């Protein structure tokens, strides 16, 4: 059951939903119609999201399901009560040195876990790093970056919002590697 619309991003509209079967609150990210018409991108996004199902780490926003229904592509993820790092920086900057180190180490811990399993974020930026109401760091949208990179028409648009955090080789159209994620964390 959809409870409310909670966000509108470049690619997705996000809804807070109630899963009555498992009695939990979830977030459902629905791909904007203009991107859903790019089947190559949408299908790649679903493949990458499906690969994340079952990946469990306290610092990764969990993916529960994904699919397509009547041309609407969606990904069902863990609902996070909190703000993204971009908003946290806007509200609280400058951070103390200890807070900066804690945030950086938390992100590095998640990246190490993901990289060891063959996953590269490829779109690491403050908007994809969530800070829960308890202060825990969670990385979102591991399944988006490579799908964007596979769709040249979308890559330029995506670069406009991420270029400040993007490794040079990724900006040039090459595949993201763990080193590209490390570069992004350094910029953040």
mmCIF file of C-alpha atoms in Angstrom:
data_model
loop_
_atom_site.group_PDB
_atom_site.id
_atom_site.type_symbol
_atom_site.label_atom_id
_atom_site.label_comp_id
_atom_site.label_asym_id
_atom_site.label_seq_id
_atom_site.Cartn_x
_atom_site.Cartn_y
_atom_site.Cartn_z
ATOM 1 C CA UNK A 1 0.000 0.000 0.000
ATOM 2 C CA UNK A 2 1.394 3.413 -0.971
ATOM 3 C CA UNK A 3 1.488 5.722 2.056
ATOM 4 C CA UNK A 4 3.019 8.852 0.537
ATOM 5 C CA UNK A 5 5.347 10.253 -2.070
ATOM 6 C CA UNK A 6 8.642 10.993 -0.303
ATOM 7 C CA UNK A 7 10.961 12.098 -3.058
ATOM 8 C CA UNK A 8 11.496 13.131 -6.637
ATOM 9 C CA UNK A 9 14.957 12.664 -8.096
ATOM 10 C CA UNK A 10 16.506 12.894 -11.531
ATOM 11 C CA UNK A 11 15.583 9.304 -12.400
ATOM 12 C CA UNK A 12 12.993 8.159 -9.878
ATOM 13 C CA UNK A 13 9.893 9.081 -7.967
ATOM 14 C CA UNK A 14 10.111 7.511 -4.510
ATOM 15 C CA UNK A 15 7.149 6.337 -2.465
ATOM 16 C CA UNK A 16 6.926 5.216 1.142
ATOM 17 C CA UNK A 17 4.886 2.014 1.169
ATOM 18 C CA UNK A 18 3.592 -0.524 3.633
ATOM 19 C CA UNK A 19 4.275 -4.198 2.989
ATOM 20 C CA UNK A 20 1.270 -5.843 4.630
ATOM 21 C CA UNK A 21 2.603 -9.376 4.099
ATOM 22 C CA UNK A 22 5.885 -8.821 5.969
ATOM 23 C CA UNK A 23 4.488 -5.973 8.093
ATOM 24 C CA UNK A 24 7.212 -3.445 7.271
ATOM 25 C CA UNK A 25 7.685 -0.041 5.686
ATOM 26 C CA UNK A 26 9.538 0.033 2.343
ATOM 27 C CA UNK A 27 10.499 2.556 -0.285
ATOM 28 C CA UNK A 28 9.533 1.961 -3.900
ATOM 29 C CA UNK A 29 11.563 3.790 -6.527
ATOM 30 C CA UNK A 30 9.681 4.146 -9.809
ATOM 31 C CA UNK A 31 11.676 5.076 -12.898
ATOM 32 C CA UNK A 32 10.437 8.262 -14.574
ATOM 33 C CA UNK A 33 8.514 7.495 -17.794
ATOM 34 C CA UNK A 34 11.005 9.327 -20.030
ATOM 35 C CA UNK A 35 13.754 6.926 -18.885
ATOM 36 C CA UNK A 36 11.524 3.853 -18.954
ATOM 37 C CA UNK A 37 11.275 4.246 -22.736
ATOM 38 C CA UNK A 38 15.020 3.547 -22.939
ATOM 39 C CA UNK A 39 14.610 -0.225 -22.625
ATOM 40 C CA UNK A 40 18.350 -0.941 -22.701
ATOM 41 C CA UNK A 41 18.882 1.309 -19.678
ATOM 42 C CA UNK A 42 15.767 0.130 -17.825
ATOM 43 C CA UNK A 43 16.542 -3.555 -18.351
ATOM 44 C CA UNK A 44 20.185 -3.112 -17.307
ATOM 45 C CA UNK A 45 19.009 -1.264 -14.196
ATOM 46 C CA UNK A 46 16.742 -4.201 -13.290
ATOM 47 C CA UNK A 47 19.546 -6.725 -13.846
ATOM 48 C CA UNK A 48 21.863 -4.736 -11.579
ATOM 49 C CA UNK A 49 19.147 -4.225 -8.946
ATOM 50 C CA UNK A 50 18.304 -7.939 -9.013
ATOM 51 C CA UNK A 51 21.978 -8.732 -8.417
ATOM 52 C CA UNK A 52 21.765 -6.659 -5.215
ATOM 53 C CA UNK A 53 18.776 -8.605 -3.820
ATOM 54 C CA UNK A 54 19.999 -10.502 -0.783
ATOM 55 C CA UNK A 55 23.190 -8.421 -0.419
ATOM 56 C CA UNK A 56 23.119 -7.686 3.271
ATOM 57 C CA UNK A 57 25.368 -5.164 4.967
ATOM 58 C CA UNK A 58 24.325 -2.609 7.589
ATOM 59 C CA UNK A 59 25.800 0.156 5.421
ATOM 60 C CA UNK A 60 23.962 -0.694 2.183
ATOM 61 C CA UNK A 61 20.340 0.188 1.506
ATOM 62 C CA UNK A 62 18.881 -3.278 1.004
ATOM 63 C CA UNK A 63 17.148 -4.155 -2.271
ATOM 64 C CA UNK A 64 14.150 -6.447 -1.760
ATOM 65 C CA UNK A 65 12.654 -6.721 -5.233
ATOM 66 C CA UNK A 66 12.495 -5.103 -8.637
ATOM 67 C CA UNK A 67 10.486 -5.462 -11.787
ATOM 68 C CA UNK A 68 8.413 -3.994 -14.551
ATOM 69 C CA UNK A 69 4.659 -3.719 -14.770
ATOM 70 C CA UNK A 70 2.859 -2.100 -17.703
ATOM 71 C CA UNK A 71 6.028 -0.257 -18.741
ATOM 72 C CA UNK A 72 6.688 1.008 -15.201
ATOM 73 C CA UNK A 73 10.087 -0.043 -13.867
ATOM 74 C CA UNK A 74 10.473 -0.148 -10.092
ATOM 75 C CA UNK A 75 12.889 -1.160 -7.365
ATOM 76 C CA UNK A 76 11.721 -1.978 -3.833
ATOM 77 C CA UNK A 77 14.277 -0.991 -1.207
ATOM 78 C CA UNK A 78 14.685 -0.581 2.512
ATOM 79 C CA UNK A 79 13.023 2.574 3.828
ATOM 80 C CA UNK A 80 15.548 4.820 5.562
ATOM 81 C CA UNK A 81 14.431 7.428 8.047
ATOM 82 C CA UNK A 82 16.977 10.228 7.751
ATOM 83 C CA UNK A 83 18.589 12.562 5.206
ATOM 84 C CA UNK A 84 21.215 12.255 2.526
ATOM 85 C CA UNK A 85 24.765 13.430 3.189
ATOM 86 C CA UNK A 86 24.249 16.421 0.897
ATOM 87 C CA UNK A 87 21.497 17.696 3.205
ATOM 88 C CA UNK A 88 23.469 16.795 6.338
ATOM 89 C CA UNK A 89 26.424 18.822 5.037
ATOM 90 C CA UNK A 90 24.107 21.723 4.201
ATOM 91 C CA UNK A 91 22.706 21.686 7.744
ATOM 92 C CA UNK A 92 25.847 20.932 9.768
ATOM 93 C CA UNK A 93 29.003 21.871 7.861
ATOM 94 C CA UNK A 94 31.744 22.164 8.660
ATOM 95 C CA UNK A 95 31.959 18.754 10.349
ATOM 96 C CA UNK A 96 34.374 18.162 13.174
ATOM 97 C CA UNK A 97 37.451 16.171 12.244
ATOM 98 C CA UNK A 98 36.184 13.143 14.197
ATOM 99 C CA UNK A 99 32.798 13.244 12.410
ATOM 100 C CA UNK A 100 34.518 13.527 9.033
ATOM 101 C CA UNK A 101 36.766 10.555 9.798
ATOM 102 C CA UNK A 102 33.831 8.484 11.122
ATOM 103 C CA UNK A 103 31.758 9.159 7.994
ATOM 104 C CA UNK A 104 34.701 8.436 5.701
ATOM 105 C CA UNK A 105 35.540 5.172 7.468
ATOM 106 C CA UNK A 106 31.906 4.044 7.374
ATOM 107 C CA UNK A 107 31.755 4.652 3.621
ATOM 108 C CA UNK A 108 35.089 2.888 3.084
ATOM 109 C CA UNK A 109 33.854 -0.116 5.097
ATOM 110 C CA UNK A 110 30.804 -0.434 2.833
ATOM 111 C CA UNK A 111 32.891 -0.037 -0.317
ATOM 112 C CA UNK A 112 35.371 -2.687 0.829
ATOM 113 C CA UNK A 113 32.487 -5.115 1.420
ATOM 114 C CA UNK A 114 30.916 -4.387 -1.966
ATOM 115 C CA UNK A 115 34.178 -4.402 -3.932
ATOM 116 C CA UNK A 116 35.136 -7.809 -2.509
ATOM 117 C CA UNK A 117 31.857 -9.110 -3.935
ATOM 118 C CA UNK A 118 32.408 -7.551 -7.347
ATOM 119 C CA UNK A 119 30.108 -4.539 -6.948
ATOM 120 C CA UNK A 120 31.210 -1.020 -7.851
ATOM 121 C CA UNK A 121 28.928 1.884 -6.955
ATOM 122 C CA UNK A 122 29.898 4.012 -9.981
ATOM 123 C CA UNK A 123 27.759 6.982 -8.858
ATOM 124 C CA UNK A 124 29.070 7.751 -5.387
ATOM 125 C CA UNK A 125 28.103 11.281 -4.327
ATOM 126 C CA UNK A 126 26.565 12.888 -1.214
ATOM 127 C CA UNK A 127 23.050 12.416 -2.609
ATOM 128 C CA UNK A 128 23.534 8.619 -2.615
ATOM 129 C CA UNK A 129 24.870 8.458 0.940
ATOM 130 C CA UNK A 130 22.126 8.400 3.539
ATOM 131 C CA UNK A 131 22.464 9.270 7.199
ATOM 132 C CA UNK A 132 19.830 7.567 9.348
ATOM 133 C CA UNK A 133 18.157 9.336 12.245
ATOM 134 C CA UNK A 134 20.547 7.321 14.478
ATOM 135 C CA UNK A 135 23.574 8.631 12.546
ATOM 136 C CA UNK A 136 24.352 5.410 10.633
ATOM 137 C CA UNK A 137 25.760 5.753 7.104
ATOM 138 C CA UNK A 138 24.016 3.786 4.324
ATOM 139 C CA UNK A 139 24.942 3.793 0.630
ATOM 140 C CA UNK A 140 22.040 3.780 -1.806
ATOM 141 C CA UNK A 141 21.615 2.956 -5.477
ATOM 142 C CA UNK A 142 24.543 0.611 -6.098
ATOM 143 C CA UNK A 143 22.479 -0.647 -9.021
ATOM 144 C CA UNK A 144 22.164 2.651 -10.946
ATOM 145 C CA UNK A 145 25.674 3.766 -11.954
ATOM 146 C CA UNK A 146 26.565 0.957 -14.331
ATOM 147 C CA UNK A 147 23.132 1.100 -15.978
ATOM 148 C CA UNK A 148 23.658 4.814 -16.666
ATOM 149 C CA UNK A 149 27.133 4.133 -18.041
ATOM 150 C CA UNK A 150 25.647 1.577 -20.452
ATOM 151 C CA UNK A 151 23.241 4.166 -21.918
ATOM 152 C CA UNK A 152 25.178 6.934 -23.704
ATOM 153 C CA UNK A 153 22.053 9.118 -23.990
ATOM 154 C CA UNK A 154 21.698 9.179 -20.196
ATOM 155 C CA UNK A 155 25.387 9.372 -19.338
ATOM 156 C CA UNK A 156 25.682 13.073 -20.230
ATOM 157 C CA UNK A 157 22.687 13.980 -18.048
ATOM 158 C CA UNK A 158 24.021 11.921 -15.156
ATOM 159 C CA UNK A 159 27.456 13.470 -15.470
ATOM 160 C CA UNK A 160 25.982 16.911 -14.898
ATOM 161 C CA UNK A 161 24.903 15.960 -11.370
ATOM 162 C CA UNK A 162 27.905 13.776 -10.520
ATOM 163 C CA UNK A 163 30.858 15.238 -12.407
ATOM 164 C CA UNK A 164 32.419 16.788 -9.292
ATOM 165 C CA UNK A 165 32.682 13.331 -7.697
ATOM 166 C CA UNK A 166 33.500 11.285 -10.792
ATOM 167 C CA UNK A 167 36.886 9.782 -11.603
ATOM 168 C CA UNK A 168 38.323 11.026 -14.896
ATOM 169 C CA UNK A 169 38.162 7.613 -16.569
ATOM 170 C CA UNK A 170 34.449 7.293 -15.756
ATOM 171 C CA UNK A 171 33.792 10.803 -17.104
ATOM 172 C CA UNK A 172 35.530 9.687 -20.303
ATOM 173 C CA UNK A 173 33.054 6.803 -20.647
ATOM 174 C CA UNK A 174 35.167 3.947 -19.309
ATOM 175 C CA UNK A 175 33.734 1.383 -16.894
ATOM 176 C CA UNK A 176 33.885 2.251 -13.227
ATOM 177 C CA UNK A 177 36.321 0.278 -11.099
ATOM 178 C CA UNK A 178 36.825 0.120 -7.335
ATOM 179 C CA UNK A 179 39.495 2.812 -7.824
ATOM 180 C CA UNK A 180 36.820 5.141 -9.238
ATOM 181 C CA UNK A 181 34.746 4.689 -6.069
ATOM 182 C CA UNK A 182 37.835 5.441 -3.949
ATOM 183 C CA UNK A 183 38.418 8.602 -5.978
ATOM 184 C CA UNK A 184 34.805 9.654 -5.329
ATOM 185 C CA UNK A 185 35.106 9.114 -1.571
ATOM 186 C CA UNK A 186 38.230 11.280 -1.585
ATOM 187 C CA UNK A 187 36.343 14.118 -3.245
ATOM 188 C CA UNK A 188 33.388 13.753 -0.895
#
